[in-house]
XYZ file of C-alpha atoms in Angstrom:
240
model
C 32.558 106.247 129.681
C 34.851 106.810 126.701
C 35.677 104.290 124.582
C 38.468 105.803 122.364
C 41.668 104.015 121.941
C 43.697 103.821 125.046
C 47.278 104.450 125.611
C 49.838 101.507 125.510
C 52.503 102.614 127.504
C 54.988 99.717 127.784
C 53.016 97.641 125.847
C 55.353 97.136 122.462
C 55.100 94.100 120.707
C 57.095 94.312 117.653
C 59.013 91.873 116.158
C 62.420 92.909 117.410
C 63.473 92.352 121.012
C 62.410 94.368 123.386
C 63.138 94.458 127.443
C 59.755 96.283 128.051
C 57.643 94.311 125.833
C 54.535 92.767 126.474
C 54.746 89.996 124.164
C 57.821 88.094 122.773
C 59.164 88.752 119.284
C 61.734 86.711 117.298
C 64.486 87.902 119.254
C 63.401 86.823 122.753
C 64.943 83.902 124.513
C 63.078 81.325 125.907
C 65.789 81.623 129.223
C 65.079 85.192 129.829
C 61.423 85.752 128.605
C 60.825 83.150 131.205
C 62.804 84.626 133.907
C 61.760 88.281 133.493
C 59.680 88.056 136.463
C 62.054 86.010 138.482
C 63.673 88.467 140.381
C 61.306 90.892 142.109
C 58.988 87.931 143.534
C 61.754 86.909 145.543
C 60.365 85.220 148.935
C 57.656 84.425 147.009
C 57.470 81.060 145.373
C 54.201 80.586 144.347
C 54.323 84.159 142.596
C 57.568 82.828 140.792
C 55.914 79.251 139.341
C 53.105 80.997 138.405
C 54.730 83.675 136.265
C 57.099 81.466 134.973
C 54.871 79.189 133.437
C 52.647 81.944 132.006
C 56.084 83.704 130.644
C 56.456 80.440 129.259
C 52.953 80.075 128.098
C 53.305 83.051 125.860
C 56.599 82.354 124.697
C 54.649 78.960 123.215
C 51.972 80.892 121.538
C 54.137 83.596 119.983
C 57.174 81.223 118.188
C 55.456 77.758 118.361
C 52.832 77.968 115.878
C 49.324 75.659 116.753
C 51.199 73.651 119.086
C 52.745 75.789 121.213
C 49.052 77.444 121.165
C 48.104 73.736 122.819
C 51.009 74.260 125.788
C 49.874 77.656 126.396
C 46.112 76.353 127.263
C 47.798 73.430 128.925
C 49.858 76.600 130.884
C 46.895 78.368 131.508
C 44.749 75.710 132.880
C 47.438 74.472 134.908
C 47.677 78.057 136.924
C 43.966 78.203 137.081
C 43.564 74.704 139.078
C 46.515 75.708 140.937
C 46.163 78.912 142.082
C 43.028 79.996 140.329
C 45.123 82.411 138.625
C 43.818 83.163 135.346
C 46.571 84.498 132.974
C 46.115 84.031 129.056
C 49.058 84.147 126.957
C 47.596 86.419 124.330
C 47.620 89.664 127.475
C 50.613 91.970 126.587
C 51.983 92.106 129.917
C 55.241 94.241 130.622
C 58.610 92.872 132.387
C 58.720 92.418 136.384
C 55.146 91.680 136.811
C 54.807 91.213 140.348
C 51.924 88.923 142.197
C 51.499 89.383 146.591
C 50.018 86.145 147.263
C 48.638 84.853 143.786
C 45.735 83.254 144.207
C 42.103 83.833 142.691
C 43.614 86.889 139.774
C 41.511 87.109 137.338
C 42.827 88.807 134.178
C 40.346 89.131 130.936
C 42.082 88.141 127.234
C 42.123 91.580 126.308
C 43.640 93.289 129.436
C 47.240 95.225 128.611
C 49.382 95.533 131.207
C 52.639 97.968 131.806
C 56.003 97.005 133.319
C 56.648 97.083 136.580
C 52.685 96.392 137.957
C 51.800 95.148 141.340
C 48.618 92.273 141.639
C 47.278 90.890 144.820
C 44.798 88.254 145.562
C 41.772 88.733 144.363
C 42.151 90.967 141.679
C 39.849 91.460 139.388
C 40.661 92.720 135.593
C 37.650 92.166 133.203
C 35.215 94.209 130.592
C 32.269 94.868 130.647
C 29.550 93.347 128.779
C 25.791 95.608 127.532
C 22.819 93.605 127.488
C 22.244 92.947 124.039
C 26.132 90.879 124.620
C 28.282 93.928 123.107
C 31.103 94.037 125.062
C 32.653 97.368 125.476
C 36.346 96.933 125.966
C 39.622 95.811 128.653
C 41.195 98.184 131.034
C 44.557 99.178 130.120
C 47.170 99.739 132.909
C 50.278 101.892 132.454
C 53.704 101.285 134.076
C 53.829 101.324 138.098
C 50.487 100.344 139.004
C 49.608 99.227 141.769
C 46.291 97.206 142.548
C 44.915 96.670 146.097
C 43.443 93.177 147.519
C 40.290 92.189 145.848
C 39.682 95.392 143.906
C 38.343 95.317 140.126
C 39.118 97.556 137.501
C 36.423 97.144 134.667
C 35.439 98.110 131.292
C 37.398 100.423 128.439
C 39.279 102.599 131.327
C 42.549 103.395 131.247
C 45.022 103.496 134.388
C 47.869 105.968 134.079
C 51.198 105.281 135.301
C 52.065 105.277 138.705
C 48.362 104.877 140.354
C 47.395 103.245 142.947
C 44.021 101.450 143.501
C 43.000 100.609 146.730
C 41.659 97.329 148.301
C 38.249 96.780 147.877
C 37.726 99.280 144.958
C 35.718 99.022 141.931
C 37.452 101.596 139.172
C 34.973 101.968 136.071
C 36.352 105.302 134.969
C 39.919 106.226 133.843
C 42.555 107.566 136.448
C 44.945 109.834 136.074
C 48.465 109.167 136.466
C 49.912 109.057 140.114
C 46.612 109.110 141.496
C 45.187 106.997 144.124
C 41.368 105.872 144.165
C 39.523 104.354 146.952
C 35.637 103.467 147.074
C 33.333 101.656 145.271
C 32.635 103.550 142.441
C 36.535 104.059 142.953
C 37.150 107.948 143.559
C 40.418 109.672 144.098
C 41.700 110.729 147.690
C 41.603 114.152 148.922
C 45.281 115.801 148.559
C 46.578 115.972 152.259
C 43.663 113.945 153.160
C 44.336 110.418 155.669
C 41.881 108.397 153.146
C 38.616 111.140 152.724
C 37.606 110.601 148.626
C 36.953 113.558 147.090
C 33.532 114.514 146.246
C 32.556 114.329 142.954
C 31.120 117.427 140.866
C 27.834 115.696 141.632
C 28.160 115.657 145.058
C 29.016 119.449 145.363
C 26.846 121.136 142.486
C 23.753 121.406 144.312
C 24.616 122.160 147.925
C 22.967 125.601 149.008
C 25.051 128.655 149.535
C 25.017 130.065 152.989
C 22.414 132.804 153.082
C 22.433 135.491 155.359
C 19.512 136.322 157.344
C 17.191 139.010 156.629
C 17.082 141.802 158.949
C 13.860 143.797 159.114
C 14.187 147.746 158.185
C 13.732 150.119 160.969
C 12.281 153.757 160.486
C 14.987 156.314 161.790
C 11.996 157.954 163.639
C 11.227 154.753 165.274
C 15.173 154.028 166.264
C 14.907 157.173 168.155
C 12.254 156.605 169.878
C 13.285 153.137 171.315
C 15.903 154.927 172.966
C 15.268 155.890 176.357
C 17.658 158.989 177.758
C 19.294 157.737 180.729
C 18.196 159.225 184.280
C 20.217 161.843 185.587
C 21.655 160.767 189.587
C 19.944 162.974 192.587
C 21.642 165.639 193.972
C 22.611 165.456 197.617
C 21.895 168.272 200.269
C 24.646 170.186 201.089
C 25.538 170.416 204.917
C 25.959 173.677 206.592
């Protein structure tokens, strides 16, 4: 797994004002940081409380000093009993997050997140941890993407823009952009194919080529002389 530094597409948090970044710089008001979410998780109320008070969670920790660090545990603790929806202010998460039925989302400290993302219940966004207690890194999700019911996307991998994870996955390695991966370990879908993964390298490197049968050699002599001349018909009487 490769633990170089990962992409941050969408995930700009300088100090200037910025509609696409993850965290809020001096520029930011508390009105709009708050409400960036607002308008895509319409039907859904729950998804809107609970994104508003973690918009307003890291708007605390960013211009508040060590008190608004204090309202952004309060924040976080208050999603968590709530909805057991775990999102820390210090994740760079980008504009019109959106959350299908928010309830037990898990989302590690430091997980970055693109604009434009889709969660669902039981989502799963952690790293991964060796047994001596290193841990090895956050995923990092790009712009569009999309994350099925219950799935978990582990470890230093990165998730290009546009893909699509599908329910029940686990995803330890990176995936491409505009991909989709199914399967636990998560592998992408077949192109063409109605939910088939593909096989991996692994799977196909030692199958056996098709080998034809061998065919005993025949003497030419001995062809010859399997062959049997066919019998030439009787001749009838002629009448006088």
């Amino acid at each position: 797994m490769s633990t170089t530094a990962q992409p941050t597409t969408g995930l700009t948090t300088g100090p200037a004002s910025s509609d696409e970044a993850g965290l809020p710089g001096p520029g930011d008001r508390l009105r709009t940081w708050v409400l960036r979410d607002w308008a895509v998780n319409a039907g859904y109320p729950d998804s809107r409380a609970c994104l508003a008070v973690f918009r307003f969670s890291q708007f605390a920790a960013a211009r508040w000093g060590r008190p608004g660090r204090v309202v952004a545990l309060v924040c976080q603790a208050l999603n968590a009993l709530a909805l057991g929806v775990e999102l820390p202010a210090v994740c760079p998460v980008g504009p019109r997050l959106r959350l299908f039925h928010p309830h037990t989302v898990i989302v590690n400290p430091g997980v970055r997140l693109g604009a434009d993302c889709v969660l669902r219940h039981g989502v799963t966004l952690g790293n991964v941890v060796d047994a001596d207690g290193h841990e090895r890194g956050n995923p990092v999700l790009g712009d569009r993407v999309e994350l099925g019911a219950t799935c978990a996307v582990l470890g230093p991998v990165h998730v290009g823009d546009g893909a699509r994870v599908g329910a029940l996955s686990v995803v330890t390695r990176d995936v491409a952009p505009g991909v989709v991966v199914v399967g636990s370990p998560a592998r992408p879908l077949t192109p063409g194919s109605a939910g088939t993964p593909q096989d991996t390298p692994q799977d196909t490197q030692h199958q056996p080529e098709h080998q034809p049968e061998h065919q005993p050699e025949q003497h030419p002599d001995q062809h010859r002389a399997d062959v049997v001349p066919p019998t030439p018909a009787p001749s009838l009487p002629h009448e006088v």
